[in-house]
Coordinates of N, CA and C in Angstrom, one line a residue:
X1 N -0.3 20.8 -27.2 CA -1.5 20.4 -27.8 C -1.5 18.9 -28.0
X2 N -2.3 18.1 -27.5 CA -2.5 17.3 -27.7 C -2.7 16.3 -29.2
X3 N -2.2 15.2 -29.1 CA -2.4 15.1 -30.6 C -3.5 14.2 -31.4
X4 N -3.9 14.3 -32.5 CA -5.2 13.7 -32.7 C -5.6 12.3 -32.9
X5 N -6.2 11.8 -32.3 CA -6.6 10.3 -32.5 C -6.9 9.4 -33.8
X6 N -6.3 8.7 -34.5 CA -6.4 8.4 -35.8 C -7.4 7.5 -35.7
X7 N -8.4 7.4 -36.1 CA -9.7 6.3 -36.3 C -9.5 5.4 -37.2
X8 N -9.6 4.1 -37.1 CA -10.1 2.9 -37.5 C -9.7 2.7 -38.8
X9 N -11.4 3.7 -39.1 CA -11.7 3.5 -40.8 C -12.2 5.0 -41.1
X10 N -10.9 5.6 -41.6 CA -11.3 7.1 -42.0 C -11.7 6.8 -43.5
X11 N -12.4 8.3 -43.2 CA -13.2 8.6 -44.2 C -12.7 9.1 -45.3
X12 N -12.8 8.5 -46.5 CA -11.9 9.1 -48.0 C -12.6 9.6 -48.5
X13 N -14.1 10.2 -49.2 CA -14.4 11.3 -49.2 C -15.8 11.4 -48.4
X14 N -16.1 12.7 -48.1 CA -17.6 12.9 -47.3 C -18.7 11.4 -47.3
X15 N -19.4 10.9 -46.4 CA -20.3 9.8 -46.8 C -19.3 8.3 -47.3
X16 N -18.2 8.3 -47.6 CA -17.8 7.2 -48.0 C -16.4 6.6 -47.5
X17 N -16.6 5.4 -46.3 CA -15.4 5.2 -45.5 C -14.3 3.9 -46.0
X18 N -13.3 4.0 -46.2 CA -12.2 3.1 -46.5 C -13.1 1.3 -46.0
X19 N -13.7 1.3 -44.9 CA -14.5 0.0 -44.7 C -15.3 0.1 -44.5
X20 N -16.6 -1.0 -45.2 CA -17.7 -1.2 -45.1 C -17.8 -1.1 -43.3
X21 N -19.6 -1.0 -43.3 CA -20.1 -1.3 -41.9 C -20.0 -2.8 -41.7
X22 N -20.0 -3.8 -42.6 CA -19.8 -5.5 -42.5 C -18.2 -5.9 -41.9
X23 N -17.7 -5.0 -42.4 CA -16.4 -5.4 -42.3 C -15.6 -4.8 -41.1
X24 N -16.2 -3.3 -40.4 CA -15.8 -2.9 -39.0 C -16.6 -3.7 -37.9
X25 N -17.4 -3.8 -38.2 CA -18.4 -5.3 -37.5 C -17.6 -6.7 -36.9
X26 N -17.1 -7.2 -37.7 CA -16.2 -8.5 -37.2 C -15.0 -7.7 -37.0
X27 N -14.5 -6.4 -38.0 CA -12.7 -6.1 -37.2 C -12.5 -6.0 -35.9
X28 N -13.8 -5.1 -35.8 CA -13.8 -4.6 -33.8 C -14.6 -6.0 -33.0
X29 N -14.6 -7.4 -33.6 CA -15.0 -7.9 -32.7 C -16.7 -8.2 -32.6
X30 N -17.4 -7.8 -33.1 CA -18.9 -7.3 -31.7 C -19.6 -8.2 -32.0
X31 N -19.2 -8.9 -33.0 CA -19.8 -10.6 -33.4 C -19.5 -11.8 -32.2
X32 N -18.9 -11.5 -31.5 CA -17.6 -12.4 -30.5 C -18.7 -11.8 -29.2
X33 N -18.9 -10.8 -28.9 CA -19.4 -10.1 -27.8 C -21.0 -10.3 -27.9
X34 N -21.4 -10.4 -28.9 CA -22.7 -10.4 -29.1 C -23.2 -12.1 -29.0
X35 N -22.2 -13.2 -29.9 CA -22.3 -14.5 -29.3 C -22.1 -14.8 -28.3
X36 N -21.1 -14.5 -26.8 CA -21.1 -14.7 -25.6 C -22.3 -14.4 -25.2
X37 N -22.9 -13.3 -25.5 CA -24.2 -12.7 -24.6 C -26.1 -13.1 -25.3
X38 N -25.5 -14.4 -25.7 CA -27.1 -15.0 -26.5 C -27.5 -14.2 -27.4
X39 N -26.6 -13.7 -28.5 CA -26.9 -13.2 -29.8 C -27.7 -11.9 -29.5
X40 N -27.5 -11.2 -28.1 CA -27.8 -10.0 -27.7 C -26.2 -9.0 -27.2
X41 N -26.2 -8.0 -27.7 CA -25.3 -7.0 -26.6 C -25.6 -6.9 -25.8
X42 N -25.0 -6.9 -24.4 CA -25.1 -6.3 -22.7 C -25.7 -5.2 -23.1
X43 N -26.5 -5.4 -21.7 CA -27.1 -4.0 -21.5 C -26.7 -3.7 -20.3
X44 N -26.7 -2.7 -19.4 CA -26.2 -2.2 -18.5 C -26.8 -0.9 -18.2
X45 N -27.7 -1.0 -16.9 CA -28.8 0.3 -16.7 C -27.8 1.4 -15.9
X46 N -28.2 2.4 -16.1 CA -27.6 3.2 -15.6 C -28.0 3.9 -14.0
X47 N -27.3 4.0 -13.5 CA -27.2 4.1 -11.5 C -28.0 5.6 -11.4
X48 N -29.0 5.4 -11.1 CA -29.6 6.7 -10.4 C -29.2 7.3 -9.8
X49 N -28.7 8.3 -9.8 CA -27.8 9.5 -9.4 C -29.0 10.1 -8.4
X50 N -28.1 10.6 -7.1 CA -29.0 11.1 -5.6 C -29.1 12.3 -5.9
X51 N -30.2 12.8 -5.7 CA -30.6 14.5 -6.1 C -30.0 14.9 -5.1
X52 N -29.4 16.0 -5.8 CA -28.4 16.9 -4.8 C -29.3 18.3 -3.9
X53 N -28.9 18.4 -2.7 CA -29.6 19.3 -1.6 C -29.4 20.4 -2.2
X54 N -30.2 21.3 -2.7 CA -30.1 22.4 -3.1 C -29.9 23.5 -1.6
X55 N -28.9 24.0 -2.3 CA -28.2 25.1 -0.9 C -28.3 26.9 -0.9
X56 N -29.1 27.3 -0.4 CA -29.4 28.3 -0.6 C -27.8 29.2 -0.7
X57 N -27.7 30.6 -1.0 CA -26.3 31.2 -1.3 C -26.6 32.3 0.1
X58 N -25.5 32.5 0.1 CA -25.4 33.0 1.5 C -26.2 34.9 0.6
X59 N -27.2 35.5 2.0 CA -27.4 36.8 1.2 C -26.2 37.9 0.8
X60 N -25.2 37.9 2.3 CA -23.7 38.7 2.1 C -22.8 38.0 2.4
X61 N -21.6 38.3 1.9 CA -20.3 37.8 1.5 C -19.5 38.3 3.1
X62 N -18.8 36.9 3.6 CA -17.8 37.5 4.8 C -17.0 38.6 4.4
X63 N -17.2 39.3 5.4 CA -16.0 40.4 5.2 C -14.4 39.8 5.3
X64 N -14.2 39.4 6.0 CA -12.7 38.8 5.4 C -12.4 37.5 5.1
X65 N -11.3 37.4 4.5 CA -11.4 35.9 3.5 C -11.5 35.0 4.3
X66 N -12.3 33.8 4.4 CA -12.2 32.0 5.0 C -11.2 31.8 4.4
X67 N -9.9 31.0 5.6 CA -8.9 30.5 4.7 C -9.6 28.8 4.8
X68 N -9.2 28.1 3.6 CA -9.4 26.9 3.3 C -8.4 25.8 3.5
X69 N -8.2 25.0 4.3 CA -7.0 23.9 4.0 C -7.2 23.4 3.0
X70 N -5.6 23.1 2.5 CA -5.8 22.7 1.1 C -5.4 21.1 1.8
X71 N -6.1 20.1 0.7 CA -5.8 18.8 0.9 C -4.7 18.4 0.4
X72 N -4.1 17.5 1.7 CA -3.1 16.9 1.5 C -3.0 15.2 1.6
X73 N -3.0 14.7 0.3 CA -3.3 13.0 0.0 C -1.3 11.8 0.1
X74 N -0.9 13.2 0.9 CA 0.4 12.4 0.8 C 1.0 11.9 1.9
X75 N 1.2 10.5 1.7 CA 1.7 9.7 3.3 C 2.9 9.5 3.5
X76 N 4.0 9.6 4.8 CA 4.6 9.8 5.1 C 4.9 8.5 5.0
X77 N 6.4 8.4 4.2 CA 6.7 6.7 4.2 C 7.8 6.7 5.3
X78 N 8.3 5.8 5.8 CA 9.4 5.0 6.8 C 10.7 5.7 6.1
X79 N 11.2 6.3 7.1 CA 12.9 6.5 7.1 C 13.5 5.6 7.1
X80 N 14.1 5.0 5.6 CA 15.0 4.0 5.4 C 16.2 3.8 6.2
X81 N 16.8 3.0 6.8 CA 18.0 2.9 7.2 C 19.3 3.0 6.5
X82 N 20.3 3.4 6.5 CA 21.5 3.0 5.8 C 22.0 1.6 6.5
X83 N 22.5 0.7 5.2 CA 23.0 -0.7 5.3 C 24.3 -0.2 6.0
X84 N 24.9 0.3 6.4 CA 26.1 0.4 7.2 C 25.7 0.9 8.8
X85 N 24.7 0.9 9.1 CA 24.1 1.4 10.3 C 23.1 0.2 11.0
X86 N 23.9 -0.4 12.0 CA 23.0 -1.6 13.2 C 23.4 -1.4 14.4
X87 N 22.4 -1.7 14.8 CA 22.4 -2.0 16.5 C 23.5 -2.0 16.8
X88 N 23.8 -0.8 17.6 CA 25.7 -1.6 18.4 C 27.2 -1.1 17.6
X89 N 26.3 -0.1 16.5 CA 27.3 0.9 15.4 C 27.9 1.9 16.7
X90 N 29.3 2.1 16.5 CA 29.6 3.1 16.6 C 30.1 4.2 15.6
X91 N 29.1 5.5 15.8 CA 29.0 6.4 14.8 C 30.0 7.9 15.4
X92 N 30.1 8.3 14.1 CA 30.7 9.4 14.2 C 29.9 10.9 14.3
X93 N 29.3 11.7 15.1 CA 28.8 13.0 14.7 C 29.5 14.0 14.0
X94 N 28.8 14.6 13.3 CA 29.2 15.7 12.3 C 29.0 17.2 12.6
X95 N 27.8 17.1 13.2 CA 27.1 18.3 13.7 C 26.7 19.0 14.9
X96 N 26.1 20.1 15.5 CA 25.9 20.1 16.7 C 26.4 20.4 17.6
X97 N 25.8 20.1 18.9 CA 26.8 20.5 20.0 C 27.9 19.4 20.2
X98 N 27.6 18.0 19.3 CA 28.6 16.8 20.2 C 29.6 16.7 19.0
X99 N 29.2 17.8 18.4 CA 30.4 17.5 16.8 C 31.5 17.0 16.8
X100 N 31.9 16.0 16.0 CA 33.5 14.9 16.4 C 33.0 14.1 17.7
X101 N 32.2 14.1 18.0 CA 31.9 13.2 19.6 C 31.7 11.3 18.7
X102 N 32.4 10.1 19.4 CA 31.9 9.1 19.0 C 30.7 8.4 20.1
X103 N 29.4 7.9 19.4 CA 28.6 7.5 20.4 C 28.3 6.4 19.6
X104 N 27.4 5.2 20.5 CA 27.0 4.4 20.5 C 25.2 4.4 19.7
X105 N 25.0 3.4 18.5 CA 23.7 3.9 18.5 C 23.0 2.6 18.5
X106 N 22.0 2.8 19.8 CA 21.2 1.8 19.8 C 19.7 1.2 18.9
X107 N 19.1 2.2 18.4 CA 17.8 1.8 17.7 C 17.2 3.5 16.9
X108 N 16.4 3.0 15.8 CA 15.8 4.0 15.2 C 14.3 3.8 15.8
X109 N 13.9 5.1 16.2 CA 12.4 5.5 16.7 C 11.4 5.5 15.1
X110 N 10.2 5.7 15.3 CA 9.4 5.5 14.6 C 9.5 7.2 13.7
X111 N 10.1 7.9 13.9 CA 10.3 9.6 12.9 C 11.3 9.1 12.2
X112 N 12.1 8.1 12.2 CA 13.7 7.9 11.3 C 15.1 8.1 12.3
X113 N 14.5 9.2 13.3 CA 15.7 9.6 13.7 C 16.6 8.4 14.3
X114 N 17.8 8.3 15.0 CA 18.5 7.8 15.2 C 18.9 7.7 17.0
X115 N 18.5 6.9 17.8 CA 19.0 6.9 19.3 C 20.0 6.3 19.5
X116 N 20.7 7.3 20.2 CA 22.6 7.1 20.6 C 22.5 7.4 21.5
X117 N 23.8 6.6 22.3 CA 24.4 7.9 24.0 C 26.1 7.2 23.4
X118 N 26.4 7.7 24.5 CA 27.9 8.2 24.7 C 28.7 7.2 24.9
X119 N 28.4 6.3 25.8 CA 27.7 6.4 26.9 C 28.1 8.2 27.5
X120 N 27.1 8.7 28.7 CA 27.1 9.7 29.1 C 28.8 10.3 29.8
X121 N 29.1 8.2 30.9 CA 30.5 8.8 31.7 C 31.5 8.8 31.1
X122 N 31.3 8.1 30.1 CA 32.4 8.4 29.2 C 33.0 9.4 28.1
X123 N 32.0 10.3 27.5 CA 31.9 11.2 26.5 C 31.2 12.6 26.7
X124 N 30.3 12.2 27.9 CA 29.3 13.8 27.9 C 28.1 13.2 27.0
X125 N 27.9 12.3 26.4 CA 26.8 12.2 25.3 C 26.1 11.7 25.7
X126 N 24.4 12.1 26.1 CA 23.6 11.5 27.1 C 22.7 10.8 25.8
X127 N 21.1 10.4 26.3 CA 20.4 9.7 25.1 C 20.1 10.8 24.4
X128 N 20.5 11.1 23.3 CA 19.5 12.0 22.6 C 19.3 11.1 21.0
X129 N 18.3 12.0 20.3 CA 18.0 11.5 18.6 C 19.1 12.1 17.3
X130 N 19.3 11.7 17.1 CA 20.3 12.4 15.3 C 19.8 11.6 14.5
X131 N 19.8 12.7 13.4 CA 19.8 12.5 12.1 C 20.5 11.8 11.3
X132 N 19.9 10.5 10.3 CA 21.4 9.7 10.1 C 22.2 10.6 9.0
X133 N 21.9 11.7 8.3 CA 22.1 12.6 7.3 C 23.5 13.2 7.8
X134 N 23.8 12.9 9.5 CA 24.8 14.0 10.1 C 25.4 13.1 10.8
X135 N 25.6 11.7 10.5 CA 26.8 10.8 11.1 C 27.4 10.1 9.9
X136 N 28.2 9.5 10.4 CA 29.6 8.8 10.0 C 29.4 7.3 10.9
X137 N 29.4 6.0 9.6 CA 28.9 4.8 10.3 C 30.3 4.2 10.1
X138 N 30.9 3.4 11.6 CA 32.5 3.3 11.2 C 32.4 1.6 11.6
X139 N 33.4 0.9 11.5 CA 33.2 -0.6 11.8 C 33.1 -0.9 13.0
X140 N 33.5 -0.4 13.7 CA 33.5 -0.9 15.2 C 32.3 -0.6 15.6
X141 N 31.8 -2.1 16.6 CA 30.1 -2.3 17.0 C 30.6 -2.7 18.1
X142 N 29.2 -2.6 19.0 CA 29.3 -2.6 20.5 C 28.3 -3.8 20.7
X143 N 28.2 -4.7 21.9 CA 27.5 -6.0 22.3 C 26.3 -5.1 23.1
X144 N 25.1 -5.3 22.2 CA 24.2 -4.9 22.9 C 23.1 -5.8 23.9
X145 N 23.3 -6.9 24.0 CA 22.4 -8.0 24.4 C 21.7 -7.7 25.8
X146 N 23.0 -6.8 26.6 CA 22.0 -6.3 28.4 C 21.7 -4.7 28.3
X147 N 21.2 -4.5 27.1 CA 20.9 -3.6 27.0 C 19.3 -3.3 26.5
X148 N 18.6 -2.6 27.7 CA 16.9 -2.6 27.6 C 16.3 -0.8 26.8
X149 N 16.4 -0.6 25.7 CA 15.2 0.5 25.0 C 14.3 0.5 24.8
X150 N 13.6 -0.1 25.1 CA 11.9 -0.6 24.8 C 11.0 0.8 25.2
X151 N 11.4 0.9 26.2 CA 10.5 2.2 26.9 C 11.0 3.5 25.7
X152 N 12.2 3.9 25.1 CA 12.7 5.1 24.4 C 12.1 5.1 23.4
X153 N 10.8 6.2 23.0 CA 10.5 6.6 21.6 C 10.3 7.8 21.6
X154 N 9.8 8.6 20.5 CA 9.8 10.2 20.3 C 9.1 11.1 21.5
X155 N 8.1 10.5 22.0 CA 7.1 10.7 23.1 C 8.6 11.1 24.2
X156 N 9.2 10.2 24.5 CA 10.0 10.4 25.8 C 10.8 11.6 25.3
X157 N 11.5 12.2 24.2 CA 12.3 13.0 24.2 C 11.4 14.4 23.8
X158 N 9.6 14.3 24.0 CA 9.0 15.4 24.0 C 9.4 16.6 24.8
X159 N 9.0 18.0 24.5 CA 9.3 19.1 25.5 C 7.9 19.5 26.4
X160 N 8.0 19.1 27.2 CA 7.0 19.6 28.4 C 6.7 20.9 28.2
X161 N 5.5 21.1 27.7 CA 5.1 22.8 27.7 C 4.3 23.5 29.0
X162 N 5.2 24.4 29.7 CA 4.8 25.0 30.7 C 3.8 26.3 30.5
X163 N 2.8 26.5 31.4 CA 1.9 27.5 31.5 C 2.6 28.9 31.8
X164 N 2.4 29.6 31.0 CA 2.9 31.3 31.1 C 2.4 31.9 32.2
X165 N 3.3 32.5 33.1 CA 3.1 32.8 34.2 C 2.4 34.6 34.3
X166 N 1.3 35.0 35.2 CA 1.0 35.9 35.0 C 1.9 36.9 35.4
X167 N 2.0 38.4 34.8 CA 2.8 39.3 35.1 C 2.3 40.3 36.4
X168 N 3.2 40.2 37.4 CA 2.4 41.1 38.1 C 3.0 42.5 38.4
X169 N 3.0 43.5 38.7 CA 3.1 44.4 38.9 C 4.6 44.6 39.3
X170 N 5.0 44.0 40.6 CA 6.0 43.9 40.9 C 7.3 43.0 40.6
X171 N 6.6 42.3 39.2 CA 7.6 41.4 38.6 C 7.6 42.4 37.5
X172 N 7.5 43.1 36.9 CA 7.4 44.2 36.0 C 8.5 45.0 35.7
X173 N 8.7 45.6 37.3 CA 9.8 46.7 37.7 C 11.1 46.0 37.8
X174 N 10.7 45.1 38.5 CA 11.9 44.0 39.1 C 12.3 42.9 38.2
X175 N 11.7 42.4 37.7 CA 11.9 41.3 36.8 C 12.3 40.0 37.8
X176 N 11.4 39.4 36.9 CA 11.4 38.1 38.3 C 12.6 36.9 37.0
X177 N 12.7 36.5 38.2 CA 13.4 35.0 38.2 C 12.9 33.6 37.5
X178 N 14.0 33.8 36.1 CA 13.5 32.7 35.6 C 14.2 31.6 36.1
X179 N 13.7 30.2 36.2 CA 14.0 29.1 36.4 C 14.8 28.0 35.9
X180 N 16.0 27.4 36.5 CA 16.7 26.4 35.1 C 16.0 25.6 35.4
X181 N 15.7 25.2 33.5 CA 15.5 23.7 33.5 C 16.0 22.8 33.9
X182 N 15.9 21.7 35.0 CA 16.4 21.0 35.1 C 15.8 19.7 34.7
X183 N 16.4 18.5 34.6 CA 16.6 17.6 33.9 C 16.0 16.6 34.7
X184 N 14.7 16.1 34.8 CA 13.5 15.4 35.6 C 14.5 14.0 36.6
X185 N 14.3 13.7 37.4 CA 15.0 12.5 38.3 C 14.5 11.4 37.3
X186 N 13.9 10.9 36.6 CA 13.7 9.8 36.0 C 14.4 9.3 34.5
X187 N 14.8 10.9 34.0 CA 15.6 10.5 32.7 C 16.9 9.9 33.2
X188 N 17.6 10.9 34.7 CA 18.9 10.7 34.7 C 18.8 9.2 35.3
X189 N 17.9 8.8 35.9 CA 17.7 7.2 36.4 C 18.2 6.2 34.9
X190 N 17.0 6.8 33.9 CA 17.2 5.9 32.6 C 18.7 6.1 32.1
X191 N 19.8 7.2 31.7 CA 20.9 7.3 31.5 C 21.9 6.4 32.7
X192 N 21.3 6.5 33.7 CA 22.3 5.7 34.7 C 22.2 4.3 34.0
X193 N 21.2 3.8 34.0 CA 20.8 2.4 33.6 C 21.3 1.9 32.8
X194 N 21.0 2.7 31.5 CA 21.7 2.2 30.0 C 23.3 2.2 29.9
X195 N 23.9 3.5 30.6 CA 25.3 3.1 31.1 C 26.1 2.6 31.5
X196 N 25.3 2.1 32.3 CA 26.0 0.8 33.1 C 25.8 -0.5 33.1
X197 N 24.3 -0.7 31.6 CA 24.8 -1.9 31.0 C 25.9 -2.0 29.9
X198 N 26.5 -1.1 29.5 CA 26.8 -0.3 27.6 C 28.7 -0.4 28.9
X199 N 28.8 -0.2 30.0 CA 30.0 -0.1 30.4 C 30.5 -1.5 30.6
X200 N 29.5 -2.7 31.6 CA 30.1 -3.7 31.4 C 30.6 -4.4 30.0
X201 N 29.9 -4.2 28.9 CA 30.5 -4.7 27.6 C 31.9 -3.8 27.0
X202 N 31.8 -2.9 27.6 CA 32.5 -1.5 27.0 C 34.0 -2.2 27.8
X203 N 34.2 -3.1 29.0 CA 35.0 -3.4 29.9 C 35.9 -4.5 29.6
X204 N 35.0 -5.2 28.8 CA 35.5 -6.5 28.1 C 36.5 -6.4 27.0
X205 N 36.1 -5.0 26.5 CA 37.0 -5.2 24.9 C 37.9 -3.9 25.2
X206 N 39.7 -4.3 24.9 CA 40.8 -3.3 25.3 C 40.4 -2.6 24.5
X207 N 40.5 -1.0 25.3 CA 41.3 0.1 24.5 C 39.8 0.6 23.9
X208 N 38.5 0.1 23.8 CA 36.9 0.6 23.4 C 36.8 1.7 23.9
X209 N 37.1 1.7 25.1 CA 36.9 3.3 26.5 C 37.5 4.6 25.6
X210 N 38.5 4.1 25.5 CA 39.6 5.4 25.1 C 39.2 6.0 23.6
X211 N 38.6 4.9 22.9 CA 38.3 5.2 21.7 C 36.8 5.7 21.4
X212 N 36.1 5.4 22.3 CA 34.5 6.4 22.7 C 35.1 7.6 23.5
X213 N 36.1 7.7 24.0 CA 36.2 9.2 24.6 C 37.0 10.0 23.7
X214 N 37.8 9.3 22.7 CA 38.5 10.3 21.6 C 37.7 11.1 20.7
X215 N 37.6 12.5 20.6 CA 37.2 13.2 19.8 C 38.1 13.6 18.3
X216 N 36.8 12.6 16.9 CA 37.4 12.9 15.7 C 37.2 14.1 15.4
X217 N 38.7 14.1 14.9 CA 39.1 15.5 14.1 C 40.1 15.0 12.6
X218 N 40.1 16.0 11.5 CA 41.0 15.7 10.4 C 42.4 16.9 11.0
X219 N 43.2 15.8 10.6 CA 44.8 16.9 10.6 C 45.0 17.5 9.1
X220 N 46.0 18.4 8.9 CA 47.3 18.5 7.8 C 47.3 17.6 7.2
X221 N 47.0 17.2 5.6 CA 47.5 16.0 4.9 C 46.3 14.9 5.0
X222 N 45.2 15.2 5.6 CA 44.8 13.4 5.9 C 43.7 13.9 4.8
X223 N 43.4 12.9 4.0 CA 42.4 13.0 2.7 C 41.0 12.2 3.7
X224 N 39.9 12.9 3.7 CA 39.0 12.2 3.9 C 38.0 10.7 3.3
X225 N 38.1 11.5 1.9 CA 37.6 10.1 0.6 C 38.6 8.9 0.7
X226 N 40.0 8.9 1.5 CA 40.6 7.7 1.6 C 40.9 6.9 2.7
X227 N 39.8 7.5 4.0 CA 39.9 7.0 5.2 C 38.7 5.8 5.4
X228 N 39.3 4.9 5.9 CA 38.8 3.8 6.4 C 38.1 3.8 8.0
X229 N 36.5 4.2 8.2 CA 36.3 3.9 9.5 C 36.0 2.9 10.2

């Protein structure tokens, strides 16, 4: 319950209030308001309100319910980065098929997610997106400078939706032959590419190779909360 608003100048009995009308007069000011405005109060006309289309009501009621969208006034803000996560991080995965896999991550797309590779020849980890919620950001960073992403955003890692094929009679009995997906000539172009700029820097610094193709795991004894990546 709400609680009640205490007035001004309450009333001590019926007809008769703790302050004169002289004296609520100058307390609230209106002497001040009324000298700014040439010993007059503002007036202020009131906005003619647009007669409303009167709508006739429907004679019968749909037989089954109209569903309604309910409005939604909420905007999607920007996936924050984590301050341990830049260009050239090498991260740790947690999840998934590349779980314990170390990759390289080059840039966040415009959903938050996260674009990494493997590189591919060296780990199996081609370009895909992760969630930064399911990596591990460790110190070691990679020289991204001949390295071109411009073209990679959510659009390129879309799934092409194929037309359902009609059933016919003889695929019925027999069951026809589904198709592997294969993997379009132009991604494996873009993986070639990014590889083999991410290898010449990968060439420069000892012992980098060996430690993008080592898959982390915890042994016997090793406390996680005291490991330094």
């Amino acid at each position: 319950m709400a609680p009640k608003q205490r007035t001004r100048n309450p009333e001590l009995i019926p007809g008769v209030r703790k302050v004169s009308r002289s004296a609520m007069y100058h307390k609230r000011g209106l002497w001040a308001i009324k000298a700014k405005n040439g010993g007059k109060f503002p007036h202020h006309e009131k906005a003619v309100a647009s007669a409303a289309v009167a709508e006739k009501p429907p004679k019968f009621y749909p037989a089954d319910d109209i569903k309604k969208p309910l409005s939604n006034t909420r905007k999607a803000k920007p996936t924050k980065l984590r301050a341990s996560i830049t260009p050239g991080t090498v991260l740790i995965i947690l999840s998934g098929r590349f779980k314990g896999k170390r990759v390289v991550f080059l840039k966040q797309l415009s959903s938050g997610l996260l674009l990494v590779t493997g590189p591919y020849k060296i780990n199996g980890v081609p370009l895909r997106r992760v969630n930064q919620a399911y990596v591990i950001g460790t110190s070691t960073k990679v020289d991204l400078s001949g390295v071109n992403v411009e073209k990679f955003d959510d659009k390129y890692f879309a799934k092409q939706v194929e037309k359902k094929k009609e059933k016919t009679e003889a695929g019925f009995f027999k069951g026809q032959e589904e198709e592997k997906n294969s993997l379009p000539t132009e991604k494996k172009d873009d993986q070639k590419t990014v590889d083999a700029a991410l290898l010449k820097t990968l060439e420069t610094v000892p012992e980098l190779k060996a430690y993008l193709g080592a898959r982390f795991s915890l042994k016997a004894g090793m406390k996680p909360h005291e490991l330094v990546f």
